[in-house]
Structure formats: C-alpha cells, structure tokens
Amino acid sequence: MIDLFDIKGKVALITGSTHGLGMAMAKGLGQAGATIVVNGNSSQQKIDDAVAALKSEGINAVGYKFNVTEEKEVSAAVAKIESEVGSIDILINNAGIIKRIPLLEMEVADFREVIDIDLVSPFIVSKHVAKGMIERRQGKIINICSMMSELGRNTVSAYAAAKGGLKMLTKNMATEWAKYNVQINGIGPGYFATEQTKPIRVDGHPFNDFIISRTPAAKWGDPGDLAGAAIFLSSKASDFVNGHILYVDGGILATIGKPSNEE
C-alpha cells in the first residue's frame, strides 16, 4: 500500500518555490524522494539559496530562473529542464501574487498583473509541460488555488477572481487531459504560518485572533501540512482523482464560523 505514495525518482517542477508554501512543498516532495526543480524570477541568488537549502537536507534539487508569464521563456525552460534533468513528472503551479486594493481604487494594470500571474501563468506552464506528459501518457499537475476560489473578501477581488478562474481551469484541464492518464487537481491552502504572516501572528492582533476563531482547528496551518496533500496528488494514490480541489484549511470552508461568545 505504501508504494501508492512512492514518488522516488520523479522530477517535480514547482513554480515560485524559493520561499513560503512553495518551498514547503519542495521540501516535502524532496524528502519523499523526488528531484526538485526550483523556479523563481526575481533573483538568481534566491534560487541558488533555495537549492542550497534543499541540498543541505539531502534533497536532489536544481534551479531555473524564468518568467512564468512569458510563453517563450516557459517553452525554452521546459525544454531545457527536460533535456538536462529529465522528463517532468509533476508540475505544481504555485507562483502567485496578491494585491490588497479596494476595487474602486484599483488600477486596471494592477488587476491585470494579478490575473496574469495567478491565472494566465498556470495555463502557460501547464500547456508546455502537459505536451510531454500526454506523449508519455503519464503526469501530475497541481494548481495552487485558494479559499478565495470559493469565498469573497474585501480588497482582494483580483486575487479571488484569478483563483476562482484557476479552480475552473483545473477542472477543464482535467476534462481535456484525463484521457491521456494525466491527473490535474488543485490544492486550496487556508491561512498558514509563513514569514509573510509572522508580523500578524501575535496574540491580541485583530486578524490573528480572527483567524484562530474562524478556523475550526483553532490555529494557523504549518507549511509542512501541505506536503501530505502534495505527495498524495503527485503519486499513484491519486491516479483516479481528477479535477478536484483539495482544501487544506483547518476546516474554514466547512463552517460559517461562530459568535465570539460561543465556545
């Protein structure tokens, strides 16, 4: 039974994986035996540092710098990775941004940038990676969606629109590619304890207290909590799972919450 979750020797490309949840999934898959292809676009040094951090834990890792929103760069990078590292068995579309701006104050350029990175880039990267997967009749694609694929929230309309679109893109990829033995699914993270959220994860901070009370698990998620979901969706254990969004959110989407005076 444990062989169902075996990903030893698989090549996993994870976009936006130099830090945060992308790095957490890279560590999880790497510790399970996959070769990790780290991707970023802001800095070669950040990529090198991420690769070094993974290697220090005994993980086989390499890094490639390319812009996931530029199709020519993506096409060239995918060809180079498959030539130098091996066929890409697992793709995790993790790269993304969020801009917290009220709709009436948001410029069209800001809205388009979020859509371009959070929705268009998974299409571009998946398109070029899936070609090889379809030829080989085997592959796993995981799109990192969000609870905002299901819920609205003030000031993050562009992000929610992109992630809602990514949920449906995931289902439509599955509709078209499942017959080639390619499984396409999504992971919807809840609120996680990362470097970005560290300043607000303090007792008494309004948002921290809100998240603790709103989450049935009554805590922030540990980035490592995503590893199990990523390994499942990367392995044979999920060979008949397609077009599904797996929410790793401590139960937030299971409930409307509770009054502040209710235990």
mmCIF file of C-alpha atoms in Angstrom:
data_model
loop_
_atom_site.group_PDB
_atom_site.id
_atom_site.type_symbol
_atom_site.label_atom_id
_atom_site.label_comp_id
_atom_site.label_asym_id
_atom_site.label_seq_id
_atom_site.Cartn_x
_atom_site.Cartn_y
_atom_site.Cartn_z
ATOM 1 C CA MET A 1 0.000 0.000 0.000
ATOM 2 C CA ILE A 2 2.800 2.445 0.818
ATOM 3 C CA ASP A 3 4.051 2.108 -2.784
ATOM 4 C CA LEU A 4 0.970 4.048 -3.833
ATOM 5 C CA PHE A 5 2.595 7.168 -2.364
ATOM 6 C CA ASP A 6 6.097 6.487 -3.725
ATOM 7 C CA ILE A 7 7.484 9.387 -5.785
ATOM 8 C CA LYS A 8 11.164 8.441 -5.614
ATOM 9 C CA GLY A 9 12.989 9.443 -8.775
ATOM 10 C CA LYS A 10 10.179 11.645 -10.067
ATOM 11 C CA VAL A 11 11.047 15.110 -11.382
ATOM 12 C CA ALA A 12 8.892 17.863 -9.869
ATOM 13 C CA LEU A 13 8.835 21.430 -11.209
ATOM 14 C CA ILE A 14 7.415 23.839 -8.634
ATOM 15 C CA THR A 15 6.960 27.420 -9.789
ATOM 16 C CA GLY A 16 7.526 30.201 -7.270
ATOM 17 C CA SER A 17 9.333 27.824 -4.938
ATOM 18 C CA THR A 18 12.152 29.891 -3.443
ATOM 19 C CA HIS A 19 10.242 30.566 -0.216
ATOM 20 C CA GLY A 20 6.960 30.180 1.649
ATOM 21 C CA LEU A 21 4.474 27.478 0.727
ATOM 22 C CA GLY A 22 6.324 26.685 -2.499
ATOM 23 C CA MET A 23 9.474 25.893 -0.549
ATOM 24 C CA ALA A 24 7.463 23.859 1.967
ATOM 25 C CA MET A 25 6.080 21.677 -0.821
ATOM 26 C CA ALA A 26 9.536 21.414 -2.376
ATOM 27 C CA LYS A 27 10.892 20.097 0.919
ATOM 28 C CA GLY A 28 8.010 17.667 1.313
ATOM 29 C CA LEU A 29 8.312 16.182 -2.160
ATOM 30 C CA GLY A 30 12.098 16.221 -1.968
ATOM 31 C CA GLN A 31 12.123 14.359 1.339
ATOM 32 C CA ALA A 32 9.836 11.803 -0.305
ATOM 33 C CA GLY A 33 12.496 11.201 -2.955
ATOM 34 C CA ALA A 34 11.573 13.480 -5.850
ATOM 35 C CA THR A 35 14.104 15.610 -7.705
ATOM 36 C CA ILE A 36 13.027 19.214 -7.187
ATOM 37 C CA VAL A 37 13.236 21.870 -9.883
ATOM 38 C CA VAL A 38 13.108 25.219 -8.095
ATOM 39 C CA ASN A 39 11.778 28.183 -10.047
ATOM 40 C CA GLY A 40 11.726 31.900 -9.423
ATOM 41 C CA ASN A 41 12.034 35.083 -11.452
ATOM 42 C CA SER A 42 13.056 37.877 -9.095
ATOM 43 C CA SER A 43 16.633 36.839 -8.312
ATOM 44 C CA GLN A 44 19.089 34.113 -9.289
ATOM 45 C CA GLN A 45 20.561 34.393 -5.795
ATOM 46 C CA LYS A 46 17.222 33.478 -4.223
ATOM 47 C CA ILE A 47 17.024 30.421 -6.464
ATOM 48 C CA ASP A 48 20.585 29.414 -5.591
ATOM 49 C CA ASP A 49 19.876 29.862 -1.878
ATOM 50 C CA ALA A 50 16.721 27.751 -2.107
ATOM 51 C CA VAL A 51 18.548 24.980 -3.961
ATOM 52 C CA ALA A 52 21.345 25.067 -1.378
ATOM 53 C CA ALA A 53 18.820 24.858 1.468
ATOM 54 C CA LEU A 54 17.186 21.810 -0.098
ATOM 55 C CA LYS A 55 20.521 20.136 -0.784
ATOM 56 C CA SER A 56 21.561 20.704 2.844
ATOM 57 C CA GLU A 57 18.671 18.411 3.791
ATOM 58 C CA GLY A 58 19.817 15.714 1.392
ATOM 59 C CA ILE A 59 17.336 16.627 -1.334
ATOM 60 C CA ASN A 60 18.264 16.421 -5.003
ATOM 61 C CA ALA A 61 17.491 19.905 -6.328
ATOM 62 C CA VAL A 62 18.282 22.209 -9.236
ATOM 63 C CA GLY A 63 17.130 25.720 -10.052
ATOM 64 C CA TYR A 64 15.924 27.538 -13.165
ATOM 65 C CA LYS A 65 15.113 31.234 -13.464
ATOM 66 C CA PHE A 66 12.314 32.087 -15.867
ATOM 67 C CA ASN A 67 9.226 34.289 -16.048
ATOM 68 C CA VAL A 68 6.116 32.102 -15.893
ATOM 69 C CA THR A 69 4.038 34.765 -17.680
ATOM 70 C CA GLU A 70 6.249 34.818 -20.791
ATOM 71 C CA GLU A 71 5.417 31.890 -23.069
ATOM 72 C CA LYS A 72 8.713 31.905 -24.981
ATOM 73 C CA GLU A 73 10.678 31.767 -21.722
ATOM 74 C CA VAL A 74 8.480 28.981 -20.393
ATOM 75 C CA SER A 75 8.777 26.925 -23.573
ATOM 76 C CA ALA A 76 12.566 27.254 -23.599
ATOM 77 C CA ALA A 77 12.847 26.492 -19.871
ATOM 78 C CA VAL A 78 10.683 23.368 -20.075
ATOM 79 C CA ALA A 79 12.766 22.065 -22.985
ATOM 80 C CA LYS A 80 15.987 22.791 -21.088
ATOM 81 C CA ILE A 81 14.761 21.127 -17.885
ATOM 82 C CA GLU A 82 13.650 18.005 -19.728
ATOM 83 C CA SER A 83 16.989 17.863 -21.562
ATOM 84 C CA GLU A 84 19.191 18.468 -18.516
ATOM 85 C CA VAL A 85 17.201 16.953 -15.638
ATOM 86 C CA GLY A 86 14.675 14.584 -17.183
ATOM 87 C CA SER A 87 11.028 14.425 -18.105
ATOM 88 C CA ILE A 88 8.821 16.481 -15.810
ATOM 89 C CA ASP A 89 6.564 14.043 -13.955
ATOM 90 C CA ILE A 90 4.988 16.534 -11.549
ATOM 91 C CA LEU A 91 4.134 20.199 -12.073
ATOM 92 C CA ILE A 92 2.975 22.393 -9.211
ATOM 93 C CA ASN A 93 1.771 25.814 -10.364
ATOM 94 C CA ASN A 94 2.456 27.773 -7.189
ATOM 95 C CA ALA A 95 3.720 31.170 -8.412
ATOM 96 C CA GLY A 96 1.334 33.948 -7.498
ATOM 97 C CA ILE A 97 0.814 37.416 -6.080
ATOM 98 C CA ILE A 98 -1.905 39.242 -4.182
ATOM 99 C CA LYS A 99 -2.689 42.966 -4.187
ATOM 100 C CA ARG A 100 -4.887 44.280 -1.398
ATOM 101 C CA ILE A 101 -6.635 47.237 -3.010
ATOM 102 C CA PRO A 102 -10.335 48.197 -2.841
ATOM 103 C CA LEU A 103 -11.985 47.759 -6.235
ATOM 104 C CA LEU A 104 -12.789 51.452 -6.685
ATOM 105 C CA GLU A 105 -9.140 52.322 -6.070
ATOM 106 C CA MET A 106 -7.593 49.542 -8.151
ATOM 107 C CA GLU A 107 -5.961 50.431 -11.454
ATOM 108 C CA VAL A 108 -6.608 48.195 -14.438
ATOM 109 C CA ALA A 109 -2.873 47.494 -14.649
ATOM 110 C CA ASP A 110 -2.885 46.115 -11.088
ATOM 111 C CA PHE A 111 -5.897 43.901 -11.816
ATOM 112 C CA ARG A 112 -4.313 42.566 -14.998
ATOM 113 C CA GLU A 113 -0.996 41.847 -13.291
ATOM 114 C CA VAL A 114 -2.684 39.638 -10.688
ATOM 115 C CA ILE A 115 -4.703 37.799 -13.346
ATOM 116 C CA ASP A 116 -1.595 37.370 -15.499
ATOM 117 C CA ILE A 117 0.494 35.783 -12.761
ATOM 118 C CA ASP A 118 -2.176 33.898 -10.819
ATOM 119 C CA LEU A 119 -4.295 32.596 -13.705
ATOM 120 C CA VAL A 120 -2.581 33.004 -17.068
ATOM 121 C CA SER A 121 0.790 31.621 -15.943
ATOM 122 C CA PRO A 122 -0.633 28.245 -14.796
ATOM 123 C CA PHE A 123 -2.203 27.936 -18.259
ATOM 124 C CA ILE A 124 1.088 28.740 -19.990
ATOM 125 C CA VAL A 125 3.287 26.451 -17.898
ATOM 126 C CA SER A 126 0.754 23.607 -17.899
ATOM 127 C CA LYS A 127 0.334 23.849 -21.666
ATOM 128 C CA HIS A 128 4.041 23.304 -22.294
ATOM 129 C CA VAL A 129 4.608 20.687 -19.597
ATOM 130 C CA ALA A 130 1.444 18.759 -20.489
ATOM 131 C CA LYS A 131 2.625 18.184 -24.056
ATOM 132 C CA GLY A 132 5.331 15.837 -22.788
ATOM 133 C CA MET A 133 3.054 14.266 -20.203
ATOM 134 C CA ILE A 134 0.455 13.500 -22.866
ATOM 135 C CA GLU A 135 3.080 11.929 -25.138
ATOM 136 C CA ARG A 136 4.265 9.734 -22.252
ATOM 137 C CA ARG A 137 0.688 9.049 -21.114
ATOM 138 C CA GLN A 138 1.570 9.954 -17.543
ATOM 139 C CA GLY A 139 1.763 13.085 -15.409
ATOM 140 C CA LYS A 140 0.523 15.055 -12.430
ATOM 141 C CA ILE A 141 -0.373 18.750 -12.435
ATOM 142 C CA ILE A 142 -1.307 20.534 -9.208
ATOM 143 C CA ASN A 143 -2.629 24.089 -9.319
ATOM 144 C CA ILE A 144 -2.379 26.049 -6.080
ATOM 145 C CA CYS A 145 -5.814 27.564 -5.711
ATOM 146 C CA SER A 146 -7.149 29.289 -2.600
ATOM 147 C CA MET A 147 -10.083 29.558 -0.251
ATOM 148 C CA MET A 148 -10.715 32.702 -2.292
ATOM 149 C CA SER A 149 -11.641 30.304 -5.103
ATOM 150 C CA GLU A 150 -14.842 29.871 -3.059
ATOM 151 C CA LEU A 151 -15.220 32.941 -0.830
ATOM 152 C CA GLY A 152 -15.108 36.692 -1.237
ATOM 153 C CA ARG A 153 -13.084 39.057 0.927
ATOM 154 C CA ASN A 154 -12.613 42.812 0.945
ATOM 155 C CA THR A 155 -9.708 44.277 -1.059
ATOM 156 C CA VAL A 156 -8.618 41.028 -2.780
ATOM 157 C CA SER A 157 -11.050 40.963 -5.696
ATOM 158 C CA ALA A 158 -8.413 40.482 -8.401
ATOM 159 C CA TYR A 159 -6.838 37.606 -6.460
ATOM 160 C CA ALA A 160 -10.221 35.975 -5.830
ATOM 161 C CA ALA A 161 -11.171 36.336 -9.488
ATOM 162 C CA ALA A 162 -7.886 34.736 -10.541
ATOM 163 C CA LYS A 163 -8.140 31.877 -8.055
ATOM 164 C CA GLY A 164 -11.781 31.261 -8.918
ATOM 165 C CA GLY A 165 -10.717 31.093 -12.543
ATOM 166 C CA LEU A 166 -7.868 28.742 -11.648
ATOM 167 C CA LYS A 167 -10.321 26.377 -9.974
ATOM 168 C CA MET A 168 -12.318 26.145 -13.199
ATOM 169 C CA LEU A 169 -9.174 25.961 -15.338
ATOM 170 C CA THR A 170 -8.150 22.959 -13.233
ATOM 171 C CA LYS A 171 -11.466 21.244 -13.927
ATOM 172 C CA ASN A 172 -11.258 21.992 -17.637
ATOM 173 C CA MET A 173 -7.664 20.760 -17.891
ATOM 174 C CA ALA A 174 -8.872 17.532 -16.301
ATOM 175 C CA THR A 175 -11.771 17.367 -18.744
ATOM 176 C CA GLU A 176 -9.396 17.563 -21.727
ATOM 177 C CA TRP A 177 -6.323 15.674 -20.485
ATOM 178 C CA ALA A 178 -7.580 12.949 -18.143
ATOM 179 C CA LYS A 179 -7.949 10.520 -21.060
ATOM 180 C CA TYR A 180 -4.164 10.695 -21.508
ATOM 181 C CA ASN A 181 -3.549 9.487 -17.932
ATOM 182 C CA VAL A 182 -2.657 12.981 -16.767
ATOM 183 C CA GLN A 183 -4.225 13.956 -13.453
ATOM 184 C CA ILE A 184 -4.872 17.643 -12.842
ATOM 185 C CA ASN A 185 -6.030 18.739 -9.407
ATOM 186 C CA GLY A 186 -5.754 21.720 -7.106
ATOM 187 C CA ILE A 187 -4.810 22.472 -3.529
ATOM 188 C CA GLY A 188 -6.580 25.305 -1.720
ATOM 189 C CA PRO A 189 -4.474 26.429 1.251
ATOM 190 C CA GLY A 190 -6.002 28.098 4.278
ATOM 191 C CA TYR A 191 -4.063 30.529 6.451
ATOM 192 C CA PHE A 192 -0.503 29.395 7.116
ATOM 193 C CA ALA A 193 2.297 30.412 9.433
ATOM 194 C CA THR A 194 4.855 31.809 6.987
ATOM 195 C CA GLU A 195 7.407 34.612 7.117
ATOM 196 C CA GLN A 196 4.863 36.849 5.402
ATOM 197 C CA THR A 197 2.252 36.304 8.128
ATOM 198 C CA LYS A 198 4.692 36.422 11.049
ATOM 199 C CA PRO A 199 4.062 40.115 11.920
ATOM 200 C CA ILE A 200 0.341 39.492 12.468
ATOM 201 C CA ARG A 201 0.576 36.099 14.185
ATOM 202 C CA VAL A 202 0.586 37.695 17.625
ATOM 203 C CA ASP A 203 -1.978 37.163 20.389
ATOM 204 C CA GLY A 204 -4.212 40.211 20.504
ATOM 205 C CA HIS A 205 -3.683 41.181 16.871
ATOM 206 C CA PRO A 206 -7.207 41.506 15.412
ATOM 207 C CA PHE A 207 -6.509 39.440 12.306
ATOM 208 C CA ASN A 208 -4.635 36.734 14.212
ATOM 209 C CA ASP A 209 -7.499 36.406 16.674
ATOM 210 C CA PHE A 210 -10.000 36.341 13.814
ATOM 211 C CA ILE A 211 -8.169 33.509 12.033
ATOM 212 C CA ILE A 212 -7.854 31.456 15.221
ATOM 213 C CA SER A 213 -11.566 31.861 15.964
ATOM 214 C CA ARG A 214 -12.660 31.354 12.332
ATOM 215 C CA THR A 215 -10.660 28.133 11.856
ATOM 216 C CA PRO A 216 -12.234 25.029 13.470
ATOM 217 C CA ALA A 217 -8.725 23.668 14.063
ATOM 218 C CA ALA A 218 -8.132 26.871 16.098
ATOM 219 C CA LYS A 219 -4.646 27.525 14.751
ATOM 220 C CA TRP A 220 -2.638 28.674 11.760
ATOM 221 C CA GLY A 221 -1.517 25.914 9.429
ATOM 222 C CA ASP A 222 2.087 24.756 9.399
ATOM 223 C CA PRO A 223 3.570 25.000 5.872
ATOM 224 C CA GLY A 224 4.552 21.355 6.185
ATOM 225 C CA ASP A 225 0.848 20.500 6.378
ATOM 226 C CA LEU A 226 0.689 20.981 2.605
ATOM 227 C CA ALA A 227 3.298 18.289 1.967
ATOM 228 C CA GLY A 228 0.923 15.384 2.535
ATOM 229 C CA ALA A 229 -1.654 16.773 0.123
ATOM 230 C CA ALA A 230 1.032 17.484 -2.475
ATOM 231 C CA ILE A 231 2.518 13.992 -2.167
ATOM 232 C CA PHE A 232 -0.920 12.385 -2.467
ATOM 233 C CA LEU A 233 -1.763 14.340 -5.624
ATOM 234 C CA SER A 234 1.729 13.631 -7.041
ATOM 235 C CA SER A 235 1.584 9.866 -6.525
ATOM 236 C CA LYS A 236 -0.196 6.791 -7.870
ATOM 237 C CA ALA A 237 -2.573 7.082 -4.922
ATOM 238 C CA SER A 238 -4.398 9.819 -6.863
ATOM 239 C CA ASP A 239 -4.468 8.110 -10.271
ATOM 240 C CA PHE A 240 -8.288 8.201 -10.369
ATOM 241 C CA VAL A 241 -8.610 11.677 -8.851
ATOM 242 C CA ASN A 242 -9.094 14.399 -11.431
ATOM 243 C CA GLY A 243 -10.447 17.944 -11.404
ATOM 244 C CA HIS A 244 -10.659 18.025 -7.609
ATOM 245 C CA ILE A 245 -9.671 20.936 -5.351
ATOM 246 C CA LEU A 246 -8.331 19.669 -2.019
ATOM 247 C CA TYR A 247 -8.737 22.384 0.611
ATOM 248 C CA VAL A 248 -6.105 22.271 3.347
ATOM 249 C CA ASP A 249 -7.633 24.933 5.557
ATOM 250 C CA GLY A 250 -8.208 23.554 9.040
ATOM 251 C CA GLY A 251 -11.927 23.379 8.283
ATOM 252 C CA ILE A 252 -12.653 27.021 7.439
ATOM 253 C CA LEU A 253 -14.764 26.160 4.402
ATOM 254 C CA ALA A 254 -16.738 23.623 6.433
ATOM 255 C CA THR A 255 -18.412 26.261 8.600
ATOM 256 C CA ILE A 256 -19.835 29.767 8.637
ATOM 257 C CA GLY A 257 -17.960 30.395 11.878
ATOM 258 C CA LYS A 258 -19.302 31.047 15.342
ATOM 259 C CA PRO A 259 -20.262 34.025 17.525
ATOM 260 C CA SER A 260 -17.394 35.425 19.573
ATOM 261 C CA ASN A 261 -19.119 34.395 22.824
ATOM 262 C CA GLU A 262 -19.622 30.766 21.771
ATOM 263 C CA GLU A 263 -17.210 28.030 22.852
#
